[in-house]
């Protein structure tokens, strides 16, 4: 077949395919989701990829900090789009997962900021969070922060009461 004939034959086949979308880069992506299930599946798949990517970034930052000189690490920091706080949180989240401080499943579903929030709790508060059911695969950062505020507020109330009794 001539190139023109092949193009015509293929164009008929392409017209029968489900609708596809392309990005501004010209990449062809999967068919557009049309149902709630399709949207949810695609968003959940992409979210999982993002979480894995963040953990990989944390691993790379941790390795870079361990192997590069301070000057080299600073040069790296200036070449990546992450502020110092984000780099620190990513590294700490990665270490918390690797050291078993936070369950690995949490990193897959909840994100590095949630892992960081749990990892940054003192051990006694982290244990209380586990016992209270706060630490689970679908935990959100807001739940951890709310738990931390509540537990610290109750501790502060107890401290105030003890001071008043002592007075």
Short mmCIF file of N, CA and C in Angstrom, two decimals, residues 15 19 25 72 156:
data_model
loop_
_atom_site.label_atom_id
_atom_site.label_comp_id
_atom_site.label_asym_id
_atom_site.label_seq_id
_atom_site.Cartn_x
_atom_site.Cartn_y
_atom_site.Cartn_z
N UNK A 15 -10.81 6.50 13.91
CA UNK A 15 -12.13 7.07 14.16
C UNK A 15 -13.00 6.16 15.01
N UNK A 19 -12.50 8.08 22.53
CA UNK A 19 -11.92 9.42 22.51
C UNK A 19 -10.65 9.44 23.35
N UNK A 25 1.85 19.02 25.23
CA UNK A 25 3.12 18.49 24.73
C UNK A 25 2.89 17.51 23.58
N UNK A 72 28.29 20.66 48.34
CA UNK A 72 27.62 19.99 47.22
C UNK A 72 26.12 19.86 47.50
N UNK A 156 -2.02 20.31 78.85
CA UNK A 156 -1.89 21.65 79.41
C UNK A 156 -2.93 21.90 80.49
#
